């Protein structure tokens, strides 16, 4: 891999497998064998050629650098979606302890392909983002998730907020990343979880359930305000409160022809 004589505008993509160090020798070997193949298949599904990427491998981790070429929206959108699908199929064939779950980061900036790897602050920032606590918190808060994604502020604003993907700003939570000397705003997403459950409120943690704040210069999304707590349907009086003591159960023996039937669920207290 020949060195670039100068710095180029590049996109950096980093992934890391969860809890690799706690795996036994055989499982670590399996992850190192399977991870590149999952990444290759996801790229192929998204119409991207990973053979043209410059890749730095490190056991359960990969850092890929590719020159900016206009396909970045496909990387943020399609590639991540295909990777989640590949992981889901892969994990469905394994016991929970053998699942592969990934932290993923996408950043962009000037990078030089140097004699012993990559040079540039963009590469350093990518490494810091990959070790951000909100990513670990998100995996812990959503044990069913195959992958958690963190976009740098630059990537989020230019690609997602810019309207170049099928994603919207409401699909992300704004977080603050603080790793060593690095501190920055980033945008967190857990694919497959529209409104994730509550997580830690400590500084640097993702605030699940809060929509991303509008990006400066971008119009606020046209959507109605959420109904008041305990109300649905714009204040119709329906309650979402679970009241197990007021549930009536009807047991039926044998098959029931319910074609055309309408079922309602409620409680004695309304």
mmCIF file of N, CA and C in Angstrom, residues 248-254 256:
data_model
loop_
_atom_site.group_PDB
_atom_site.id
_atom_site.type_symbol
_atom_site.label_atom_id
_atom_site.label_comp_id
_atom_site.label_asym_id
_atom_site.label_seq_id
_atom_site.Cartn_x
_atom_site.Cartn_y
_atom_site.Cartn_z
ATOM 1 N N UNK A 248 -59.535 -8.517 32.698
ATOM 2 C CA UNK A 248 -60.394 -9.692 32.603
ATOM 3 C C UNK A 248 -59.865 -10.589 31.495
ATOM 4 N N UNK A 249 -59.777 -11.879 31.748
ATOM 5 C CA UNK A 249 -59.251 -12.829 30.781
ATOM 6 C C UNK A 249 -60.336 -13.823 30.429
ATOM 7 N N UNK A 250 -60.537 -14.036 29.131
ATOM 8 C CA UNK A 250 -61.495 -15.028 28.648
ATOM 9 C C UNK A 250 -60.724 -16.149 27.978
ATOM 10 N N UNK A 251 -60.823 -17.357 28.490
ATOM 11 C CA UNK A 251 -60.149 -18.514 27.912
ATOM 12 C C UNK A 251 -61.098 -19.233 26.971
ATOM 13 N N UNK A 252 -60.592 -19.593 25.791
ATOM 14 C CA UNK A 252 -61.400 -20.294 24.807
ATOM 15 C C UNK A 252 -60.748 -21.636 24.502
ATOM 16 N N UNK A 253 -61.540 -22.675 24.482
ATOM 17 C CA UNK A 253 -61.036 -24.008 24.163
ATOM 18 C C UNK A 253 -61.342 -24.313 22.708
ATOM 19 N N UNK A 254 -60.313 -24.706 21.970
ATOM 20 C CA UNK A 254 -60.511 -25.045 20.578
ATOM 21 C C UNK A 254 -60.346 -23.845 19.673
ATOM 22 N N UNK A 256 -61.048 -20.765 17.084
ATOM 23 C CA UNK A 256 -62.058 -19.712 17.045
ATOM 24 C C UNK A 256 -61.981 -19.031 15.682
#
